[in-house]
Coordinates of C-alpha atoms and ligand atoms in Angstrom, one line a residue:
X1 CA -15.6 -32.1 7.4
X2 CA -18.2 -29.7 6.1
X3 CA -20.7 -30.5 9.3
X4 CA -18.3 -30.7 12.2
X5 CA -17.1 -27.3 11.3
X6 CA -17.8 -24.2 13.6
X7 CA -18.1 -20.7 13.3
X8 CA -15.0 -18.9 14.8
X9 CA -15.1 -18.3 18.4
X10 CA -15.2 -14.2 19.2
X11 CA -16.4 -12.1 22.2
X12 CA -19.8 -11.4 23.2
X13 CA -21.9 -8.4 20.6
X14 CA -23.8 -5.4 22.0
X15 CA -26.7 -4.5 20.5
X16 CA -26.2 -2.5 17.1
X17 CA -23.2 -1.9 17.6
X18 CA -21.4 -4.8 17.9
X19 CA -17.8 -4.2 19.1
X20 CA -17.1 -1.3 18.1
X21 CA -17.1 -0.3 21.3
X22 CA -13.8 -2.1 22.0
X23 CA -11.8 -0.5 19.3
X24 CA -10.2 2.7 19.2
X25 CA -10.1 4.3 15.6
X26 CA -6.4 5.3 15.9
X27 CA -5.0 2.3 17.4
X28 CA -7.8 -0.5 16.2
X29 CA -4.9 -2.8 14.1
X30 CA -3.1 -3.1 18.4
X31 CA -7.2 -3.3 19.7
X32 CA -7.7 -6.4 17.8
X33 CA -4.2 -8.2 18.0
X34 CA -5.4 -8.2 21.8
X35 CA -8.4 -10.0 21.0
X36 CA -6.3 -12.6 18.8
X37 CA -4.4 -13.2 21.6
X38 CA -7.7 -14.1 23.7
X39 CA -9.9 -15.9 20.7
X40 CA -7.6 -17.4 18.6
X41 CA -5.5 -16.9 15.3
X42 CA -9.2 -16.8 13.5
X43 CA -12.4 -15.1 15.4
X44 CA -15.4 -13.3 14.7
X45 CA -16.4 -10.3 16.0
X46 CA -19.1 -8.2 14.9
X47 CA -18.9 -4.4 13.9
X48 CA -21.8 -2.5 13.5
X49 CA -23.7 -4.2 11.2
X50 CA -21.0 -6.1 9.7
X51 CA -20.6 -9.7 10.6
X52 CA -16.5 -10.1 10.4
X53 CA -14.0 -13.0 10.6
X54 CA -10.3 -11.4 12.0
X55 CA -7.7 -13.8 10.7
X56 CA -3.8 -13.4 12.2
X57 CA -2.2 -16.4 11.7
X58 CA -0.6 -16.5 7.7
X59 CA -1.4 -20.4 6.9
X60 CA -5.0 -19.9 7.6
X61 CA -4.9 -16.2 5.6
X62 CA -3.1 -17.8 2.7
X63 CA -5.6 -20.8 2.9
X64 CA -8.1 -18.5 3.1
X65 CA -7.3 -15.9 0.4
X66 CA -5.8 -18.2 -2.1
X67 CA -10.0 -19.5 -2.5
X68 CA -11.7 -17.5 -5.1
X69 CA -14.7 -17.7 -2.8
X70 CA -12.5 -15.4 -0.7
X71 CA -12.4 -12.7 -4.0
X72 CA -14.9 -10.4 -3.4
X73 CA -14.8 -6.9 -1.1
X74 CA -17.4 -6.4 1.6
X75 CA -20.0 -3.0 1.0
X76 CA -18.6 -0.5 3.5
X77 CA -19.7 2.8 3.3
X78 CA -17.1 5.0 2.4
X79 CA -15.4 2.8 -0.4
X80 CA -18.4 2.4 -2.1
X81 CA -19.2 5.9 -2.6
X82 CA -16.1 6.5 -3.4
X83 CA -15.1 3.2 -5.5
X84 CA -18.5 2.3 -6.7
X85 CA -18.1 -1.4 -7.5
X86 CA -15.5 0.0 -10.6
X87 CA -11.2 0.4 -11.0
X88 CA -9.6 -2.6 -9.6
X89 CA -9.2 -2.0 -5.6
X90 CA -12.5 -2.2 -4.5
X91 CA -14.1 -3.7 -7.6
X92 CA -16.7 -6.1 -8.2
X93 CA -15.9 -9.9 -8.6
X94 CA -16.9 -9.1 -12.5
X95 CA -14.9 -6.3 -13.2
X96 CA -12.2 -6.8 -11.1
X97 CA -11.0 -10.3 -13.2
X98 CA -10.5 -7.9 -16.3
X99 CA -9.3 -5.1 -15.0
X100 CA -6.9 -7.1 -12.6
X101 CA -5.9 -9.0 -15.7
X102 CA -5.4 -5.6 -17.8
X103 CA -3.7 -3.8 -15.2
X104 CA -0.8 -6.8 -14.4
X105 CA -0.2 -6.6 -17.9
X106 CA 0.3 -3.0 -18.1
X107 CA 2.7 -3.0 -15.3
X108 CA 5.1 -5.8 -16.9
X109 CA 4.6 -3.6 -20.5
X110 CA 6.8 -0.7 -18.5
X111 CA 8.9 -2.9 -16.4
X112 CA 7.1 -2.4 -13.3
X113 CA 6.7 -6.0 -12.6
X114 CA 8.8 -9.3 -11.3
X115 CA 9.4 -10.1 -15.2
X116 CA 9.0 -7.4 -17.5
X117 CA 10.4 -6.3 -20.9
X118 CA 11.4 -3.6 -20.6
X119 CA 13.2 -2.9 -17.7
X120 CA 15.1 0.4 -18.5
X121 CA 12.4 2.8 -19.4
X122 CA 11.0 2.6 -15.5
X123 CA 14.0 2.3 -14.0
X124 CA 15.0 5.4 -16.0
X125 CA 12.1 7.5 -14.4
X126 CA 12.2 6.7 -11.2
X127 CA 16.3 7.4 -11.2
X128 CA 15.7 10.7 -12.9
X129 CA 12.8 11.7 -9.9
X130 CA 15.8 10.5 -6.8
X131 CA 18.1 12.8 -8.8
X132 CA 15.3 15.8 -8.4
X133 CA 15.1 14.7 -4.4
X134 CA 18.9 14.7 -3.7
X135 CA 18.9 18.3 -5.5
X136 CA 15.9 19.8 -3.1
X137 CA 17.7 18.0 0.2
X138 CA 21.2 19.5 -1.3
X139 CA 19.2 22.9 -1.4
X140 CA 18.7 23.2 2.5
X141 CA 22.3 22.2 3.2
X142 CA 22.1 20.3 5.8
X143 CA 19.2 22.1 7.5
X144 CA 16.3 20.2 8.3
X145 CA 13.6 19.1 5.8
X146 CA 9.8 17.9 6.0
X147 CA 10.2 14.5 4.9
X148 CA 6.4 14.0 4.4
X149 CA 6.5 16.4 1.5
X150 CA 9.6 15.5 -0.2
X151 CA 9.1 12.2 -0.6
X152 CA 5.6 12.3 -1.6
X153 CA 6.9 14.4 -4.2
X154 CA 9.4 12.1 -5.1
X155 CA 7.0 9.1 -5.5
X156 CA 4.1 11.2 -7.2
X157 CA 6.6 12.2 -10.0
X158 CA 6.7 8.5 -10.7
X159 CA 3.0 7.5 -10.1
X160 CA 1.6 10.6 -12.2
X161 CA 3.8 9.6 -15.3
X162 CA 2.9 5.8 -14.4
X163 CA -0.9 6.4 -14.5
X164 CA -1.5 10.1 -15.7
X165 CA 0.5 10.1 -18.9
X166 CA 4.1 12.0 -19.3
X167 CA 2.5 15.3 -20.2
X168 CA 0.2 16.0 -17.3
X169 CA 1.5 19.6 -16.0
X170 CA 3.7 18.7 -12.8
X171 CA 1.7 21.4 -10.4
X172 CA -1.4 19.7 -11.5
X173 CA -0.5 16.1 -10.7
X174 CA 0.7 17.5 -7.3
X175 CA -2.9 19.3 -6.7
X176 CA -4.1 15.9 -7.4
X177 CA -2.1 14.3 -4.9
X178 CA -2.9 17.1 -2.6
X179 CA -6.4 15.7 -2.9
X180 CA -6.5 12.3 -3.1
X181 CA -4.2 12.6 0.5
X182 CA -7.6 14.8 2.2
X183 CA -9.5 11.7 0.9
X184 CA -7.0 9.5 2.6
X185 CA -7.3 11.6 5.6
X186 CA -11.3 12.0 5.6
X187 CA -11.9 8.3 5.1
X188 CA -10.1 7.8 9.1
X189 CA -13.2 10.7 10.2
X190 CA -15.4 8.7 8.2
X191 CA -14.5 5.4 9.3
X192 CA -17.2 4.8 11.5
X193 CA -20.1 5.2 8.5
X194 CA -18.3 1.9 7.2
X195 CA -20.5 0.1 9.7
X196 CA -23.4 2.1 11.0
X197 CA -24.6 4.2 7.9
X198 CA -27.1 5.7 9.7
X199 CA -24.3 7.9 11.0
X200 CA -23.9 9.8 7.8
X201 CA -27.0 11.6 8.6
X202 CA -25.3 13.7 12.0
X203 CA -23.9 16.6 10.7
X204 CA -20.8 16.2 11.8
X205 CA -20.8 12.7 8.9
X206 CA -22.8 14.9 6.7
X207 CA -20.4 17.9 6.8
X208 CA -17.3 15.4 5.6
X209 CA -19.5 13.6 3.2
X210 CA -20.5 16.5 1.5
X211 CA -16.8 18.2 1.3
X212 CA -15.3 14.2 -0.2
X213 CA -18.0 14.7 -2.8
X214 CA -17.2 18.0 -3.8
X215 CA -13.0 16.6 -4.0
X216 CA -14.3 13.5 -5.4
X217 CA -15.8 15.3 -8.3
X218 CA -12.7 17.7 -9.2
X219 CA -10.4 14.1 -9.2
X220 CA -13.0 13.3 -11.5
X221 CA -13.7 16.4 -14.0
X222 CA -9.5 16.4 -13.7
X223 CA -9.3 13.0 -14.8
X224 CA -11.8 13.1 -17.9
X225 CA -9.9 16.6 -18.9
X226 CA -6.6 14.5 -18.5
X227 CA -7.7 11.0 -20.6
X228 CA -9.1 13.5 -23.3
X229 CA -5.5 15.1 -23.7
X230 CA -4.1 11.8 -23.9
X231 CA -6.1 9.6 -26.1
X232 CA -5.3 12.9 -28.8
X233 CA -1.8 11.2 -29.4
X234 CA -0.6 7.3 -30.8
X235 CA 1.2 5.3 -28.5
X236 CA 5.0 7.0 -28.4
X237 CA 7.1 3.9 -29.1
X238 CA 10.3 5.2 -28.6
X239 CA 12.8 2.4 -26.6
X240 CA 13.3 4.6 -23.1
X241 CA 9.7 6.3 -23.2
X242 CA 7.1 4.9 -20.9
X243 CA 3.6 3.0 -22.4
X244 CA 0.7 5.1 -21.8
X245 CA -1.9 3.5 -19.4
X246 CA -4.9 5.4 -21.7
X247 CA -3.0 4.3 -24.6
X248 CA -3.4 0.6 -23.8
X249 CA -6.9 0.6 -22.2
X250 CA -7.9 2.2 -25.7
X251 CA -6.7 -0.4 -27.6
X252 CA -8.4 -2.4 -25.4
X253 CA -11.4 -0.7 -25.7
X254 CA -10.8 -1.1 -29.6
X255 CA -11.1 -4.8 -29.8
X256 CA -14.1 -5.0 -27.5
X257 CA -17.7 -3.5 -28.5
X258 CA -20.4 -2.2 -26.5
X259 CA -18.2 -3.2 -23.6
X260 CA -19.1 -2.5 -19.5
X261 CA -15.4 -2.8 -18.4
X262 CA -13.6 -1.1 -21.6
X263 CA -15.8 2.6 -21.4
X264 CA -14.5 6.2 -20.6
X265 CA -16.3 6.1 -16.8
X266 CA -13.8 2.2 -15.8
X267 CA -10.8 4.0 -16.8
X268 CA -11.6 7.0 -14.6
X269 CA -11.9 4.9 -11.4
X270 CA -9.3 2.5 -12.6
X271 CA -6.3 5.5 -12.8
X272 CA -7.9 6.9 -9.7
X273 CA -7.8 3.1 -8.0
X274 CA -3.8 3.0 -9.5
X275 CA -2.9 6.3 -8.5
X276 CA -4.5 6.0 -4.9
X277 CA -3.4 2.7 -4.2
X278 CA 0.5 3.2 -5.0
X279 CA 1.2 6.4 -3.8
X280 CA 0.1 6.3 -0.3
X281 CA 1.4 3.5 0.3
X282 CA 4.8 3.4 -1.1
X283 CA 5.5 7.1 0.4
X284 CA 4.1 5.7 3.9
X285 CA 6.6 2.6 3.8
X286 CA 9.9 5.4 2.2
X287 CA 8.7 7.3 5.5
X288 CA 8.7 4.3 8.1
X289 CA 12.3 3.3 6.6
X290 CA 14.2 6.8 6.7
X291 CA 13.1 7.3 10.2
X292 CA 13.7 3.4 10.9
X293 CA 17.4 4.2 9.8
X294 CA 17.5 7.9 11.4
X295 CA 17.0 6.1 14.8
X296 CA 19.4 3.4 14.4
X297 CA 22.4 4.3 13.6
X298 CA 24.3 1.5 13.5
X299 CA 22.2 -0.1 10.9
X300 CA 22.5 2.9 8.5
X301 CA 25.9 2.8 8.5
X302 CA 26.0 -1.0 7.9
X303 CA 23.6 -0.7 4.7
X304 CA 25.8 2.2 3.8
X305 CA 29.2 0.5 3.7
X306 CA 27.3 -2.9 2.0
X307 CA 25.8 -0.2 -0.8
X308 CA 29.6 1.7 -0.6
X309 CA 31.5 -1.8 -1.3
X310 CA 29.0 -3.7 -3.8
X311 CA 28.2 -1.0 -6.0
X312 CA 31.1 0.8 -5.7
X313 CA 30.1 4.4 -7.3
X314 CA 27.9 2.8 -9.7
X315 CA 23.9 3.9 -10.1
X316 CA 21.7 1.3 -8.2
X317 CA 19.7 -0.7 -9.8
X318 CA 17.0 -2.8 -9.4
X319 CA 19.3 -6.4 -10.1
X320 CA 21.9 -5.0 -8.0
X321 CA 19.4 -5.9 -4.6
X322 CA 20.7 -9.9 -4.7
X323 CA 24.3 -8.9 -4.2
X324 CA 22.9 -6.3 -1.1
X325 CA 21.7 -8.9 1.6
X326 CA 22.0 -6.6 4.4
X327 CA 20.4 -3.9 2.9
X328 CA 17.7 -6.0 1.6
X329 CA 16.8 -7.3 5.0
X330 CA 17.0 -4.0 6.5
X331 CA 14.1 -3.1 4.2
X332 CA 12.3 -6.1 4.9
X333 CA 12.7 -5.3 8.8
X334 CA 10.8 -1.8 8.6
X335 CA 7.9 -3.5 6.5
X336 CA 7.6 -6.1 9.2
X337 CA 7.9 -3.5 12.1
X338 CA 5.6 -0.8 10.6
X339 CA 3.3 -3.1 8.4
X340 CA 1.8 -0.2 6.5
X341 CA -1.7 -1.6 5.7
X342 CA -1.6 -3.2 9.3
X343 CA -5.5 -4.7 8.9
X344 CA -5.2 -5.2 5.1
X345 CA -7.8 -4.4 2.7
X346 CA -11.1 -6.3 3.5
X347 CA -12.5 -9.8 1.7
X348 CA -15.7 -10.4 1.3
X349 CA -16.7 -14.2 1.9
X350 CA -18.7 -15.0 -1.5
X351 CA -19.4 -18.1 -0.2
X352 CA -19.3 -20.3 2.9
X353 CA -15.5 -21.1 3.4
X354 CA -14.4 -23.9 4.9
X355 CA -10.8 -23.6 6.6
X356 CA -9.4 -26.5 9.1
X357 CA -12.6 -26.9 11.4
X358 CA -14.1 -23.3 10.8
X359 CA -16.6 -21.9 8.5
X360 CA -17.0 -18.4 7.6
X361 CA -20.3 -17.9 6.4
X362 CA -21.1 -16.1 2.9
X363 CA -21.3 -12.5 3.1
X364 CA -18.6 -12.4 6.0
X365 CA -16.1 -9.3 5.9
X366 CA -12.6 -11.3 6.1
X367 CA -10.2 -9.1 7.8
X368 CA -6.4 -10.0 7.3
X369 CA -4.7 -8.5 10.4
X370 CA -1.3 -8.6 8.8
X371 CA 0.3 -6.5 11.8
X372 CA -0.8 -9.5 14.0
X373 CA 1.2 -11.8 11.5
X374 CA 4.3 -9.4 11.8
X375 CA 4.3 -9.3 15.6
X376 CA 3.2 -13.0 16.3
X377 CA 6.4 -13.5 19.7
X378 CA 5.9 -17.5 18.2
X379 CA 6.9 -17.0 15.0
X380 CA 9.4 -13.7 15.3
X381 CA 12.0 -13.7 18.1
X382 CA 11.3 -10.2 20.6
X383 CA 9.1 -8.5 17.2
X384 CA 9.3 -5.2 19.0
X385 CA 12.8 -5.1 18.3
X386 CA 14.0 -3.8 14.8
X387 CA 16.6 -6.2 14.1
X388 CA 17.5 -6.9 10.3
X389 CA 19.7 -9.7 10.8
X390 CA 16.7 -11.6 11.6
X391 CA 16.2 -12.4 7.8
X392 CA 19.4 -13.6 7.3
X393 CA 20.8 -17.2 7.6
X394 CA 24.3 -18.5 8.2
X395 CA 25.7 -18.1 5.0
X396 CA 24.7 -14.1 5.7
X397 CA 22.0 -14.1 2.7
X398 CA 18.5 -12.9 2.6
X399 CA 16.0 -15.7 3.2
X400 CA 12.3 -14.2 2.9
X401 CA 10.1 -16.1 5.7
X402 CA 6.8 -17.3 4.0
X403 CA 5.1 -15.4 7.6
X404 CA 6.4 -11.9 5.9
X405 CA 3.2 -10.5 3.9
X406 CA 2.9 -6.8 3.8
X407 CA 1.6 -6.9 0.4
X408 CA -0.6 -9.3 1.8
X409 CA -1.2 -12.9 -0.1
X410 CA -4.0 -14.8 -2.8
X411 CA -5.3 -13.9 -6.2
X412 CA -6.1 -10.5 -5.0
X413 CA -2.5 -9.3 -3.2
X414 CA -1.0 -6.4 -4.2
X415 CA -0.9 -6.0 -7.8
X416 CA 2.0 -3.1 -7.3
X417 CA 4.6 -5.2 -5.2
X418 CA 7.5 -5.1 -7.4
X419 CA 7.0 -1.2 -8.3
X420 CA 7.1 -0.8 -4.7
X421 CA 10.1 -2.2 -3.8
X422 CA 11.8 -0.5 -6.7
X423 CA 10.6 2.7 -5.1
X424 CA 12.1 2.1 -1.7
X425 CA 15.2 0.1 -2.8
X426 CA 16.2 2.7 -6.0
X427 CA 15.4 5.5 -3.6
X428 CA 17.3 4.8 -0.3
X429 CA 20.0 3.1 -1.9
X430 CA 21.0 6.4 -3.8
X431 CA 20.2 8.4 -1.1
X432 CA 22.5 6.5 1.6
X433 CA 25.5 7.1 -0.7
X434 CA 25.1 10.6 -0.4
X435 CA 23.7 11.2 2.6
X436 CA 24.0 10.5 6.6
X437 CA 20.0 10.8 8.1
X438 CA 19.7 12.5 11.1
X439 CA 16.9 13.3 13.4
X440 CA 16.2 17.2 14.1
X441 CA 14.5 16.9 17.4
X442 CA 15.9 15.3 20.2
X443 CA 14.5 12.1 19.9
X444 CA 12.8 10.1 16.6
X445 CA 9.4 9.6 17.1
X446 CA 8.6 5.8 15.5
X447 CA 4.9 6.2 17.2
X448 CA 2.1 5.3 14.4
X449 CA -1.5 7.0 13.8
X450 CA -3.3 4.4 12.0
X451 CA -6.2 5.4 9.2
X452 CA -6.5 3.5 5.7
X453 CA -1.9 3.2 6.3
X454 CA -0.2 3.3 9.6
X455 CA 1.3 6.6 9.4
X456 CA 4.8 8.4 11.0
X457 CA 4.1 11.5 13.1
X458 CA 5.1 14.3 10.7
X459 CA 8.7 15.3 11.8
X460 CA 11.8 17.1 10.0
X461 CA 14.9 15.1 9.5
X462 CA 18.7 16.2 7.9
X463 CA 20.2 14.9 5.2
X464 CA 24.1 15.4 5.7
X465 CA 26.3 15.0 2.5
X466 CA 28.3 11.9 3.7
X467 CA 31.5 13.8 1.4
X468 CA 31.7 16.7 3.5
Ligands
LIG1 C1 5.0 -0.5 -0.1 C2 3.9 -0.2 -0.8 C3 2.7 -1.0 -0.9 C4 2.1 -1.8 0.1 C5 2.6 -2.1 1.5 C6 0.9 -2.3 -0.5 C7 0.0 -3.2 0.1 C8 -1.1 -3.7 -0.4 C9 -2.1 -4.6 0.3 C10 -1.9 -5.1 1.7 C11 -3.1 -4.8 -0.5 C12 -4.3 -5.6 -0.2 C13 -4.3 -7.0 -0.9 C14 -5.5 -7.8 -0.6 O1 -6.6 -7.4 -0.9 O2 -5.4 -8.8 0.1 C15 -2.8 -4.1 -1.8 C16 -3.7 -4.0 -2.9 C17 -3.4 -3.3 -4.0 N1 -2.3 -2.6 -4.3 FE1 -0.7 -2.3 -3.1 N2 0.8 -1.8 -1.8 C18 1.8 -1.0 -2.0 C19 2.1 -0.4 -3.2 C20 1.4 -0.5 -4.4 C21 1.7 0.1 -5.7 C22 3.0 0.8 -6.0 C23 0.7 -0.1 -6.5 C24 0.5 0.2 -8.0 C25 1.2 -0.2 -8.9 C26 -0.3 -0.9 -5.8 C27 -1.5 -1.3 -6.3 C28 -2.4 -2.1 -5.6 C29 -3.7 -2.5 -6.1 C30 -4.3 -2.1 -7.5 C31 -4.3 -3.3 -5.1 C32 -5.7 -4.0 -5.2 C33 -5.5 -5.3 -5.8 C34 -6.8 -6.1 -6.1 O3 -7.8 -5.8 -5.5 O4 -6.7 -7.0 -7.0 N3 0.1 -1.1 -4.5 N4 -1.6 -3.4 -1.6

């Protein structure tokens, strides 16, 4: 009922401010799980300027985000300047139907979604960078390694190919991750300017502004030189070669004149968007599991003897996950426990929502705490424990609770889902036939610093040939 409805209940607002006050930038995902517990699965709370529902219960998110009302992203500062309304991520309401559209069929054209074609040629590239990997950690023998690095390589291989094109030069794609990671890292400093932009005017803003624009517009110029390179050759049609992303947003571009969403500048921001959003994130949740399994033990050697005994010498692949329930639920464990977008990406309310007897007014920032969802003691048993056997049922088989969302839920989730998990599942079930993970300090370190991913403390761990 449209007129009994109320606006979510929230704490009191200071002046300007709001309450940002009550949130401290590393740890603001725990900050505002507190205030669930005080206000309710859905509250508002101001920050800064921006008027802001927090949502942590997932019926109400996935009534919530499954409204196309709930489509749009809220003007924040920093992702403006950086996304401007374009690419997919951060896109305007307009843009984003095509390019969202454009993009999932991309993905299924190299086998990088649910139900794809062609399954091979992905599968293919992402086996050939885990062979690289396991022949850099074979190169320390059994000394300890910067994991941070090494994986990032390892996923970058795959996401430059993806979205840069086959022939981009490999020390360039790696300068380009390079970069994109110190925007990653300067957004956190310039979090604040998301909701008082004022603040961009102190020098200490001013100083990181200015240094994001001059990195912003090398991505660029690197970008434009890359697209130019590429759009020289036809698409290569051979049966294990990859599709070329500036290949297909050509042909696009072909059957479409005068276009606003098919010109040079979209494409820019949308392989900058599809570079930025997978590779972060995917390397963040590769991280979160090695340590996960460097800690425990017990629960590597378990997915190590399930891996051993189903596949039985034979290269992992993606189909081979049904037969692996412990495994499967071991990876599902560490995206729980270490949500790695642990306050989502931001909605924008594009107008007034109605959801059980609330209303979040238009032009609302809808926050989806999804690390709230993962550690709600009513829905998971002790959710500080990491306990894989959690997700299985009797029969020992993986059952995926509907309250599991790290690639969050709606029209606008996670476009990349199934890419990821080949990542993470293609990567650590080769490595754990190889290799035993151990820690190199004393202890593992599971602590998180949260900016736009809730990162690992950087640490060294070993990779011990399991043969030896
Ligand atoms: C484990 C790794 C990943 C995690 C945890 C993750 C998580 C997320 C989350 C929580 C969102 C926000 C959805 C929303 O707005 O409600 C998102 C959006 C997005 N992700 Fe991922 N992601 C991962 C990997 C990837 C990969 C590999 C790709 C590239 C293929 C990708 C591409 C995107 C894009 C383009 C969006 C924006 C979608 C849109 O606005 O329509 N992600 N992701």
């Amino acid at each position: 009922n449209k007129r009994d409805a109320a606006l979510p209940p929230g704490p009191w607002n200071l002046p300007l401010i709001g309450c940002l006050h009550k949130l401290d930038p590393e740890r603001a995902y725990v900050n505002l799980t507190k205030l669930a517990q005080k206000y309710g699965p859905i509250y508002s709370i101001r920050l800064g300027k921006v008027s802001t529902v927090v949502i942590s219960d997932h019926k109400l998110l996935k009534k919530v985000l499954m409204k196309d009302e709930a489509l749009g992203r809220p003007s924040l500062y920093f992702f403006d300047y950086i996304c401007r309304g374009k690419g997919i991520t951060y896109s305007h309401i307009n843009v984003w139907k095509d390019q969202r559209k454009f993009i999932s069929d991309f993905l299924r054209s190299v086998g990088g979604a649910k139900v794809s074609a062609k399954k091979e040629a992905l599968e293919n590239e992402i086996r050939r960078s885990v062979e690289e990997f396991v022949y850099l950690v074979k190169s320390y023998e059994g000394s300890g390694i910067l994991l941070a690095e090494a994986v990032t390589s390892y996923v970058g291989t795959v996401t430059s190919t993806l979205f840069l094109g086959k022939s981009c030069p490999r020390e360039d794609s790696a300068k380009a991750i390079q970069a994109l990671d110190e925007v990653v890292k300067m957004s956190v400093v310039a979090g604040p300017i998301n909701f008082l932009p004022f603040l961009r005017f102190l020098p200490m803003y001013a100083n990181v502004i200015s240094v994001l624009q001059n990195i912003w517009n090398k991505m660029h110029n690197f970008v434009n030189e890359v697209i130019k390179y590429n759009a020289q050759f036809s698409p290569d049609e051979k049966e294990d070669s990859l599709p070329s992303i500036i290949n297909a947003f050509m042909q696009k571009k072909s059957t479409r004149n005068s276009d606003e969403i098919y010109n040079l500048e979209e494409l820019r921001y949308l392989i900058l968007d599809m570079f930025g959003a997978s590779t972060e994130t995917t390397v963040t949740s590769i991280l979160w599991t090695v340590l996960y399994l460097a800690k425990y033990e017990d629960v590597q050697e378990k997915v190590r003897q399930e891996l051993l005994s189903v596949l039985n010498g034979k290269t992992p692949q993606m189909g081979d996950l049904e037969n692996l329930p412990y495994t499967e639920a071991t990876l599902a464990e560490v995206a729980r426990i270490r949500t790695t977008v642990a306050m989502g990406v931001p909605h924008l309310a594009l107008e007034d929502i109605y959801v059980e007897n609330f209303k979040i007014q238009k032009n609302t920032m809808i926050m989806p705490l999804l690390w709230a969802i993962h550690m709600n003691p009513n829905v998971w048993n002790e959710p500080e424990e990491f306990r894989p056997s959690r997700f299985l049922n009797d029969e020992r088989k993986f059952v995926q609770p509907e309250e599991l969302l790290p690639f969050s839920v709606g029209k606008r989730m996670c476009v990349g889902e199934h890419l990821a998990k080949m990542l993470i599942f293609l990567f650590m079930a080769t490595i754990l036939q190889t290799f035993k993970i151990e820690s190199c300090e004393p202890e593992i370190d599971l602590s998180a610093v949260c900016g736009i991913t809730l990162l690992p403390k950087p640490q060294k761990v070993v990779f011990k040939n399991i043969d030896k």
